[in-house]
Structures are given as structure tokens and as C-alpha cells.
Amino acid sequence: IDFAGRTAFVTGGANGVGLGIVRNLLEAGAKVAIADIRAESIDKALERLDNREVMGVQLDVTSRDGFKAAADRVEAEFGPVSLLFNNAGINLFQTIEDSSYDDWDWVLGVNLFGVINGVQTFAPRLKARALSGEVQGGRICNTASMASFIAGGAPGIYNTAKFAVRGLSYSLRHSMYQYGVGVSVVHPGLVKSHIYASDEVRPDALKGAMKPVDPAAVERLSGIHEFGMEPDVIGARILEGVRENRANIFTHPDHEDELRELFDETLADYRDYPQDPGYEQRIAFEKMR
Ligand code: NAI
């Protein structure tokens, strides 16, 4: 797929991974909309990019109406979107037993429903345009995480959301194939980003039953993220994967062994049970149909 001349919509595009994707898309000749909840970050990004092919739109990805309005505005200005990057995300390190419903609503709201809202807004448009011949093909790329495979105790809700984003992406890849729309899911490792400051964008309405933020933990995380991959580097790898229409885009080499171990452990859970009596009949039944 050639990105030149296409319109892209990047959620969480004002910082971190999203901004890396934006820069690379602009270099490849696409028109790009940065959709982000932080208005100041959008302004800063637009100023730095200084490019007529990029526009900003303030959007909270948890708002379904807001998503539709943002999509309409971008398409009125830049034409039909055929490259969608559902990338906005936040993190919260907290075990499930210590989490409140507000925590679930916030993390699933942004990290899972943000992606769902993007897909609900754009997938029917991409399908309709493919059927009418108005736009040939396109791509949807969702940012998950290595945490979509590897679970730990602390990121309980984050793991839940990211595993779901992976499942959604694989399913959508099957159904959108016939319309020439490729779907990929990205699994980054550590990135030099501001995700440790996620609490800044937590809505007041979901702060009710929240554990107080530990400034020392935030500082430690910000230190760790300084060692993360540069956004422009990960942006380039993501676009390479999207161009090649890879199902999974692994941007960091550091987790391959861990993943292999995980698959081995998973398969080791199989037991040598005898085949169920209905099995042969089911295979024969399916063959007849
Ligand atoms: P970041 O915090 O630097 O950038 C995320 C952007 O999303 C910010 O500009 C923020 O304002 C925006 N955002 C947050 N909530 C939003 C909402 N409700 N609506 C619209 N925009 C919203 O973080 P980063 O690291 O660039 O995160 C991007 C994606 O990468 C996320 O999905 C994250 O889970 C994923 N990721 C990040 C890793 C890392 O090490 N930083 C590792 C693995 C995955």
C-alpha cells in the first residue's frame, strides 16, 4: 500500500508512539489528523511539525459522539480516512483486587473502548467506500502492547484491555480482508513516552474511588521510560509492518524468548485425553456441508 495522498487518523497522536507514527506518515506523503485529548500537546506538535498536511482535533476517544464529530471534521477537510491508527492509551499499575470500578471504567474506557469507538466509527465507512469503489483499500492499526500476551500481577486492568485489543484486531483482520483493508496490532516494549503521566488525563468523574497517586512511583517510571525506544524509530517500524500488512507488529527484539516460553508453557497445559466420541462425526458432518 502506498501511504502518499491518503488521509490518516491517529489517536493519541500528540505525544509518544502516536507522534512517531504521525512524523513517519507525513514523511511518506500522507495527510494526517492528530486526534488527542490534550489540546496543549496538539498545539505543540502542530507547531513543531510545521506542515500543511497535518491538522489537529481534540478528542476524548471514550466519547462516541465526539469520535463521530472528529471523523466528520477531518474528512470534510482532508478527505476520506483510509488509514486509522487507534493508538491512544493510558496505564495504571494496580492489582485487580485493589482496583475499583472507577479504575476499570477509566482503563477499559480508553484502552479498549477507545479502540472500539474508532473501529465503530471508521470500519463501516471503509467498507462502504471499498464496495462503492470510492477508495481502494486501507489499513487499521491498533496499538496494544507486549502486555497483550504477557500478563503480570500489577497491570491487571491494562492486561485485560490489551488482550482484548489483540482479539478484536485478529477478528477484524478476518472480516475486513474482503474489502482490501488490512488490520494489524502493534506490541511495543518500552518507549520513551509520557505514559507515566497518564493520571493527568484521568477524568474527575472517575477519580472517586481511586488510590492516591504515588509521586515516587511516577518518578521511577518516568526515569525508566527515558531508556525506552525513540518514538520516531517505533513509528517507522509500525509503518513498515502496516505497509506489509503484518497481523502482529513486534517493534522490540527483547521479548521474543519470553513469548516462545509462554507458548511452550501454554501448550504444556494440554493433557493426553482420549478424543471425544462426537469428534469424528463432527468432522464428517462439516465435510458434507
Ligand atoms: P503517551 O502518554 O506519551 O501518549 C499517549 C497519548 O494519548 C497522549 O498524547 C495522551 O494525551 C493521549 N490520550 C490519553 N487518553 C486519551 C483519551 N481519552 N482520548 C484521546 N487521547 C488520549 O503514551 P505512549 O507510550 O505513546 O502510548 C501510546 C500507546 O502505546 C498506548 O496505547 C500504550 O498503551 C502503548 N504502549 C506504550 C508503551 C510504552 O512503553 N510507552 C509500551 C507498550 C504499549
Short mmCIF file of N, CA and C in Angstrom, two decimals, residues 132-261:
data_model
loop_
_atom_site.label_atom_id
_atom_site.label_comp_id
_atom_site.label_asym_id
_atom_site.label_seq_id
_atom_site.Cartn_x
_atom_site.Cartn_y
_atom_site.Cartn_z
N SER A 132 -18.21 0.72 -2.90
CA SER A 132 -18.60 1.66 -3.96
C SER A 132 -17.45 1.98 -4.90
N GLY A 133 -16.26 1.60 -4.50
CA GLY A 133 -15.08 1.88 -5.32
C GLY A 133 -14.52 3.29 -5.11
N GLU A 134 -15.09 4.01 -4.14
CA GLU A 134 -14.62 5.39 -3.90
C GLU A 134 -13.17 5.42 -3.43
N VAL A 135 -12.83 4.50 -2.52
CA VAL A 135 -11.44 4.40 -2.03
C VAL A 135 -11.01 2.94 -2.09
N GLN A 136 -9.83 2.72 -2.66
CA GLN A 136 -9.30 1.35 -2.74
C GLN A 136 -8.52 1.02 -1.46
N GLY A 137 -8.98 0.02 -0.75
CA GLY A 137 -8.22 -0.50 0.39
C GLY A 137 -8.00 0.49 1.51
N GLY A 138 -7.18 0.07 2.44
CA GLY A 138 -6.86 0.91 3.58
C GLY A 138 -6.24 0.06 4.67
N ARG A 139 -6.01 0.67 5.80
CA ARG A 139 -5.39 -0.04 6.91
C ARG A 139 -5.97 0.43 8.24
N ILE A 140 -6.11 -0.51 9.17
CA ILE A 140 -6.44 -0.18 10.54
C ILE A 140 -5.32 -0.78 11.40
N CYS A 141 -4.77 0.05 12.28
CA CYS A 141 -3.65 -0.42 13.10
C CYS A 141 -3.92 -0.06 14.55
N ASN A 142 -3.99 -1.05 15.41
CA ASN A 142 -4.29 -0.81 16.82
C ASN A 142 -3.04 -1.01 17.67
N THR A 143 -2.77 -0.06 18.55
CA THR A 143 -1.62 -0.21 19.43
C THR A 143 -2.02 -0.99 20.67
N ALA A 144 -1.50 -2.21 20.79
CA ALA A 144 -1.71 -3.00 22.02
C ALA A 144 -0.45 -2.85 22.85
N SER A 145 0.24 -3.96 23.09
CA SER A 145 1.44 -3.93 23.93
C SER A 145 1.95 -5.36 24.02
N MET A 146 3.20 -5.54 24.49
CA MET A 146 3.61 -6.91 24.83
C MET A 146 2.70 -7.42 25.96
N ALA A 147 2.09 -6.49 26.69
CA ALA A 147 1.13 -6.85 27.75
C ALA A 147 -0.16 -7.43 27.19
N SER A 148 -0.26 -7.55 25.87
CA SER A 148 -1.41 -8.24 25.28
C SER A 148 -1.14 -9.75 25.20
N PHE A 149 0.11 -10.14 25.49
CA PHE A 149 0.47 -11.57 25.57
C PHE A 149 0.90 -11.93 26.99
N ILE A 150 1.71 -11.06 27.57
CA ILE A 150 2.38 -11.39 28.83
C ILE A 150 1.68 -10.67 29.99
N ALA A 151 1.10 -11.46 30.88
CA ALA A 151 0.36 -10.86 32.00
C ALA A 151 1.25 -10.81 33.23
N GLY A 152 1.03 -9.78 34.02
CA GLY A 152 1.70 -9.67 35.31
C GLY A 152 0.66 -9.33 36.36
N GLY A 153 1.05 -9.34 37.62
CA GLY A 153 0.08 -9.02 38.66
C GLY A 153 -0.35 -7.57 38.64
N ALA A 154 0.62 -6.68 38.51
CA ALA A 154 0.31 -5.26 38.67
C ALA A 154 -0.55 -4.65 37.55
N PRO A 155 -0.25 -4.92 36.31
CA PRO A 155 -1.08 -4.23 35.29
C PRO A 155 -2.37 -4.99 34.97
N GLY A 156 -3.12 -5.42 35.97
CA GLY A 156 -4.28 -6.28 35.77
C GLY A 156 -5.29 -5.77 34.76
N ILE A 157 -5.72 -4.52 34.93
CA ILE A 157 -6.76 -3.98 34.03
C ILE A 157 -6.15 -3.68 32.66
N TYR A 158 -4.92 -3.19 32.70
CA TYR A 158 -4.20 -2.90 31.45
C TYR A 158 -4.06 -4.18 30.62
N ASN A 159 -3.64 -5.27 31.28
CA ASN A 159 -3.56 -6.57 30.59
C ASN A 159 -4.91 -6.95 29.98
N THR A 160 -5.96 -6.80 30.76
CA THR A 160 -7.30 -7.16 30.29
C THR A 160 -7.66 -6.40 29.01
N ALA A 161 -7.40 -5.11 29.04
CA ALA A 161 -7.73 -4.26 27.88
C ALA A 161 -6.88 -4.65 26.66
N LYS A 162 -5.59 -4.86 26.89
CA LYS A 162 -4.69 -5.10 25.75
C LYS A 162 -4.91 -6.50 25.14
N PHE A 163 -5.20 -7.50 25.99
CA PHE A 163 -5.55 -8.82 25.44
C PHE A 163 -6.78 -8.68 24.54
N ALA A 164 -7.74 -7.88 24.98
CA ALA A 164 -8.98 -7.70 24.21
C ALA A 164 -8.72 -6.97 22.89
N VAL A 165 -7.82 -6.01 22.93
CA VAL A 165 -7.49 -5.28 21.69
C VAL A 165 -6.86 -6.24 20.67
N ARG A 166 -6.08 -7.18 21.17
CA ARG A 166 -5.47 -8.18 20.28
C ARG A 166 -6.56 -9.04 19.64
N GLY A 167 -7.51 -9.50 20.47
CA GLY A 167 -8.60 -10.34 19.94
C GLY A 167 -9.44 -9.60 18.93
N LEU A 168 -9.78 -8.36 19.27
CA LEU A 168 -10.57 -7.53 18.36
C LEU A 168 -9.84 -7.38 17.02
N SER A 169 -8.55 -7.13 17.11
CA SER A 169 -7.76 -6.88 15.89
C SER A 169 -7.72 -8.11 14.98
N TYR A 170 -7.51 -9.30 15.59
CA TYR A 170 -7.45 -10.52 14.78
C TYR A 170 -8.79 -10.78 14.09
N SER A 171 -9.88 -10.56 14.84
CA SER A 171 -11.20 -10.80 14.26
C SER A 171 -11.47 -9.83 13.10
N LEU A 172 -11.17 -8.57 13.36
CA LEU A 172 -11.41 -7.54 12.34
C LEU A 172 -10.55 -7.79 11.10
N ARG A 173 -9.37 -8.34 11.32
CA ARG A 173 -8.48 -8.67 10.19
C ARG A 173 -9.15 -9.67 9.26
N HIS A 174 -9.83 -10.66 9.85
CA HIS A 174 -10.54 -11.64 9.03
C HIS A 174 -11.68 -10.98 8.25
N SER A 175 -12.48 -10.16 8.95
CA SER A 175 -13.70 -9.65 8.30
C SER A 175 -13.42 -8.52 7.31
N MET A 176 -12.35 -7.75 7.52
CA MET A 176 -12.09 -6.62 6.61
C MET A 176 -11.24 -7.02 5.40
N TYR A 177 -10.70 -8.22 5.42
CA TYR A 177 -9.82 -8.69 4.35
C TYR A 177 -10.49 -8.55 2.98
N GLN A 178 -11.78 -8.96 2.94
CA GLN A 178 -12.52 -8.95 1.67
C GLN A 178 -12.70 -7.54 1.08
N TYR A 179 -12.50 -6.52 1.93
CA TYR A 179 -12.63 -5.14 1.42
C TYR A 179 -11.27 -4.51 1.13
N GLY A 180 -10.24 -5.31 1.20
CA GLY A 180 -8.91 -4.79 0.90
C GLY A 180 -8.34 -3.94 2.04
N VAL A 181 -8.91 -4.09 3.22
CA VAL A 181 -8.43 -3.32 4.37
C VAL A 181 -7.63 -4.26 5.29
N GLY A 182 -6.36 -3.95 5.45
CA GLY A 182 -5.51 -4.76 6.32
C GLY A 182 -5.63 -4.30 7.76
N VAL A 183 -5.54 -5.23 8.69
CA VAL A 183 -5.61 -4.87 10.11
C VAL A 183 -4.40 -5.45 10.83
N SER A 184 -3.71 -4.58 11.56
CA SER A 184 -2.52 -5.00 12.30
C SER A 184 -2.67 -4.62 13.76
N VAL A 185 -1.95 -5.34 14.62
CA VAL A 185 -1.91 -4.96 16.02
C VAL A 185 -0.45 -4.86 16.44
N VAL A 186 -0.11 -3.76 17.11
CA VAL A 186 1.28 -3.49 17.47
C VAL A 186 1.53 -3.87 18.93
N HIS A 187 2.69 -4.50 19.15
CA HIS A 187 3.05 -4.91 20.52
C HIS A 187 4.37 -4.27 20.93
N PRO A 188 4.33 -3.00 21.33
CA PRO A 188 5.59 -2.36 21.71
C PRO A 188 6.11 -2.87 23.03
N GLY A 189 7.42 -2.76 23.19
CA GLY A 189 8.06 -2.86 24.51
C GLY A 189 8.18 -1.43 25.03
N LEU A 190 9.23 -1.17 25.78
CA LEU A 190 9.37 0.15 26.40
C LEU A 190 9.63 1.27 25.37
N VAL A 191 8.88 2.35 25.49
CA VAL A 191 9.03 3.50 24.59
C VAL A 191 9.30 4.76 25.42
N LYS A 192 10.09 5.64 24.85
CA LYS A 192 10.37 6.92 25.51
C LYS A 192 9.13 7.80 25.33
N SER A 193 8.24 7.75 26.31
CA SER A 193 6.98 8.47 26.15
C SER A 193 6.54 9.04 27.50
N HIS A 194 5.37 9.67 27.49
CA HIS A 194 4.87 10.30 28.71
C HIS A 194 3.75 9.49 29.35
N ILE A 195 3.71 8.21 29.05
CA ILE A 195 2.58 7.41 29.53
C ILE A 195 2.55 7.35 31.06
N TYR A 196 3.71 7.56 31.71
CA TYR A 196 3.74 7.57 33.18
C TYR A 196 2.90 8.72 33.77
N ALA A 197 2.60 9.73 32.94
CA ALA A 197 1.81 10.89 33.41
C ALA A 197 0.33 10.74 33.08
N SER A 198 -0.12 9.50 32.88
CA SER A 198 -1.50 9.25 32.46
C SER A 198 -2.53 9.87 33.41
N ASP A 199 -2.21 9.94 34.69
CA ASP A 199 -3.19 10.45 35.65
C ASP A 199 -3.63 11.88 35.33
N GLU A 200 -2.78 12.61 34.62
CA GLU A 200 -3.15 13.98 34.23
C GLU A 200 -4.44 14.02 33.43
N VAL A 201 -4.71 12.95 32.68
CA VAL A 201 -5.90 12.97 31.80
C VAL A 201 -7.02 12.06 32.34
N ARG A 202 -6.90 11.66 33.59
CA ARG A 202 -7.99 10.87 34.18
C ARG A 202 -9.15 11.82 34.52
N PRO A 203 -10.35 11.55 34.00
CA PRO A 203 -11.46 12.48 34.25
C PRO A 203 -11.85 12.51 35.72
N ASP A 204 -12.24 13.70 36.21
CA ASP A 204 -12.63 13.85 37.62
C ASP A 204 -13.73 12.87 38.01
N ALA A 205 -14.63 12.62 37.09
CA ALA A 205 -15.78 11.75 37.39
C ALA A 205 -15.33 10.33 37.73
N LEU A 206 -14.12 9.94 37.29
CA LEU A 206 -13.64 8.58 37.56
C LEU A 206 -12.53 8.56 38.61
N LYS A 207 -12.46 9.66 39.39
CA LYS A 207 -11.42 9.72 40.42
C LYS A 207 -11.95 9.35 41.79
N GLY A 208 -13.27 9.11 41.87
CA GLY A 208 -13.92 8.87 43.16
C GLY A 208 -13.22 7.83 44.01
N ALA A 209 -13.12 6.62 43.50
CA ALA A 209 -12.57 5.54 44.29
C ALA A 209 -11.16 5.19 43.83
N MET A 210 -10.34 6.21 43.77
CA MET A 210 -9.01 5.99 43.20
C MET A 210 -7.96 5.99 44.31
N LYS A 211 -7.01 5.07 44.19
CA LYS A 211 -5.93 5.09 45.17
C LYS A 211 -5.05 6.30 44.89
N PRO A 212 -4.57 7.01 45.92
CA PRO A 212 -3.75 8.20 45.66
C PRO A 212 -2.52 7.85 44.83
N VAL A 213 -2.19 8.75 43.90
CA VAL A 213 -1.03 8.50 43.04
C VAL A 213 0.24 8.66 43.89
N ASP A 214 1.16 7.71 43.73
CA ASP A 214 2.40 7.76 44.49
C ASP A 214 3.46 8.49 43.65
N PRO A 215 3.81 9.72 44.06
CA PRO A 215 4.74 10.52 43.24
C PRO A 215 6.07 9.81 43.02
N ALA A 216 6.51 9.03 44.02
CA ALA A 216 7.81 8.33 43.89
C ALA A 216 7.72 7.30 42.76
N ALA A 217 6.56 6.62 42.66
CA ALA A 217 6.39 5.60 41.61
C ALA A 217 6.36 6.27 40.23
N VAL A 218 5.70 7.42 40.14
CA VAL A 218 5.64 8.14 38.86
C VAL A 218 7.06 8.57 38.45
N GLU A 219 7.83 9.04 39.43
CA GLU A 219 9.19 9.49 39.11
C GLU A 219 10.06 8.32 38.64
N ARG A 220 9.88 7.19 39.31
CA ARG A 220 10.65 6.00 38.93
C ARG A 220 10.30 5.58 37.49
N LEU A 221 8.99 5.61 37.20
CA LEU A 221 8.54 5.23 35.86
C LEU A 221 9.05 6.20 34.79
N SER A 222 9.02 7.49 35.13
CA SER A 222 9.48 8.47 34.14
C SER A 222 10.95 8.23 33.85
N GLY A 223 11.70 7.82 34.89
CA GLY A 223 13.12 7.51 34.71
C GLY A 223 13.30 6.31 33.78
N ILE A 224 12.50 5.27 34.01
CA ILE A 224 12.61 4.06 33.19
C ILE A 224 12.28 4.37 31.72
N HIS A 225 11.22 5.17 31.52
CA HIS A 225 10.81 5.46 30.15
C HIS A 225 11.85 6.27 29.36
N GLU A 226 12.74 6.94 30.09
CA GLU A 226 13.83 7.66 29.42
C GLU A 226 14.70 6.69 28.61
N PHE A 227 14.72 5.40 29.05
CA PHE A 227 15.54 4.40 28.34
C PHE A 227 14.77 3.70 27.22
N GLY A 228 13.54 4.15 27.00
CA GLY A 228 12.70 3.50 26.00
C GLY A 228 13.09 3.87 24.57
N MET A 229 12.47 3.15 23.64
CA MET A 229 12.72 3.38 22.21
C MET A 229 12.21 4.77 21.80
N GLU A 230 12.95 5.43 20.91
CA GLU A 230 12.54 6.74 20.42
C GLU A 230 11.26 6.61 19.59
N PRO A 231 10.31 7.53 19.80
CA PRO A 231 9.04 7.48 19.05
C PRO A 231 9.21 7.41 17.52
N ASP A 232 10.20 8.13 17.00
CA ASP A 232 10.38 8.11 15.53
C ASP A 232 10.82 6.72 15.04
N VAL A 233 11.60 6.03 15.87
CA VAL A 233 12.07 4.69 15.49
C VAL A 233 10.91 3.71 15.50
N ILE A 234 10.12 3.76 16.57
CA ILE A 234 8.98 2.82 16.64
C ILE A 234 7.95 3.19 15.57
N GLY A 235 7.80 4.48 15.30
CA GLY A 235 6.85 4.91 14.26
C GLY A 235 7.22 4.31 12.91
N ALA A 236 8.52 4.31 12.60
CA ALA A 236 8.98 3.77 11.31
C ALA A 236 8.71 2.26 11.24
N ARG A 237 8.96 1.56 12.37
CA ARG A 237 8.73 0.10 12.37
C ARG A 237 7.25 -0.23 12.25
N ILE A 238 6.42 0.60 12.88
CA ILE A 238 4.98 0.36 12.79
C ILE A 238 4.51 0.54 11.34
N LEU A 239 4.99 1.61 10.70
CA LEU A 239 4.55 1.83 9.31
C LEU A 239 5.04 0.73 8.37
N GLU A 240 6.24 0.22 8.65
CA GLU A 240 6.76 -0.88 7.83
C GLU A 240 5.83 -2.10 7.95
N GLY A 241 5.42 -2.38 9.19
CA GLY A 241 4.52 -3.52 9.43
C GLY A 241 3.16 -3.31 8.80
N VAL A 242 2.67 -2.09 8.88
CA VAL A 242 1.36 -1.77 8.30
C VAL A 242 1.42 -1.89 6.78
N ARG A 243 2.50 -1.40 6.22
CA ARG A 243 2.67 -1.45 4.76
C ARG A 243 2.65 -2.90 4.28
N GLU A 244 3.34 -3.76 5.06
CA GLU A 244 3.41 -5.19 4.70
C GLU A 244 2.18 -5.96 5.16
N ASN A 245 1.26 -5.27 5.80
CA ASN A 245 0.03 -5.88 6.33
C ASN A 245 0.31 -7.09 7.21
N ARG A 246 1.23 -6.88 8.17
CA ARG A 246 1.52 -7.95 9.12
C ARG A 246 0.43 -8.01 10.18
N ALA A 247 0.03 -9.19 10.59
CA ALA A 247 -1.01 -9.32 11.62
C ALA A 247 -0.51 -8.74 12.94
N ASN A 248 0.69 -9.14 13.33
CA ASN A 248 1.32 -8.63 14.55
C ASN A 248 2.54 -7.81 14.17
N ILE A 249 2.68 -6.67 14.81
CA ILE A 249 3.89 -5.89 14.60
C ILE A 249 4.67 -5.85 15.91
N PHE A 250 5.79 -6.59 15.93
CA PHE A 250 6.66 -6.59 17.11
C PHE A 250 7.78 -5.60 16.84
N THR A 251 7.82 -4.54 17.63
CA THR A 251 8.77 -3.46 17.35
C THR A 251 10.09 -3.63 18.10
N HIS A 252 10.01 -4.39 19.22
CA HIS A 252 11.20 -4.54 20.07
C HIS A 252 11.70 -5.99 19.99
N PRO A 253 13.01 -6.17 19.84
CA PRO A 253 13.51 -7.55 19.77
C PRO A 253 13.56 -8.23 21.13
N ASP A 254 13.41 -7.47 22.21
CA ASP A 254 13.74 -8.01 23.54
C ASP A 254 12.76 -9.02 24.15
N HIS A 255 11.60 -9.25 23.55
CA HIS A 255 10.65 -10.15 24.22
C HIS A 255 10.41 -11.47 23.49
N GLU A 256 11.21 -11.74 22.46
CA GLU A 256 10.96 -12.92 21.64
C GLU A 256 11.08 -14.22 22.44
N ASP A 257 12.13 -14.32 23.27
CA ASP A 257 12.34 -15.55 24.06
C ASP A 257 11.21 -15.75 25.06
N GLU A 258 10.78 -14.63 25.68
CA GLU A 258 9.71 -14.69 26.66
C GLU A 258 8.42 -15.22 26.02
N LEU A 259 8.19 -14.76 24.80
CA LEU A 259 6.98 -15.17 24.08
C LEU A 259 7.04 -16.66 23.73
N ARG A 260 8.23 -17.13 23.33
CA ARG A 260 8.41 -18.54 22.98
C ARG A 260 8.15 -19.42 24.21
N GLU A 261 8.68 -18.97 25.35
CA GLU A 261 8.47 -19.68 26.61
C GLU A 261 6.98 -19.74 26.96
#
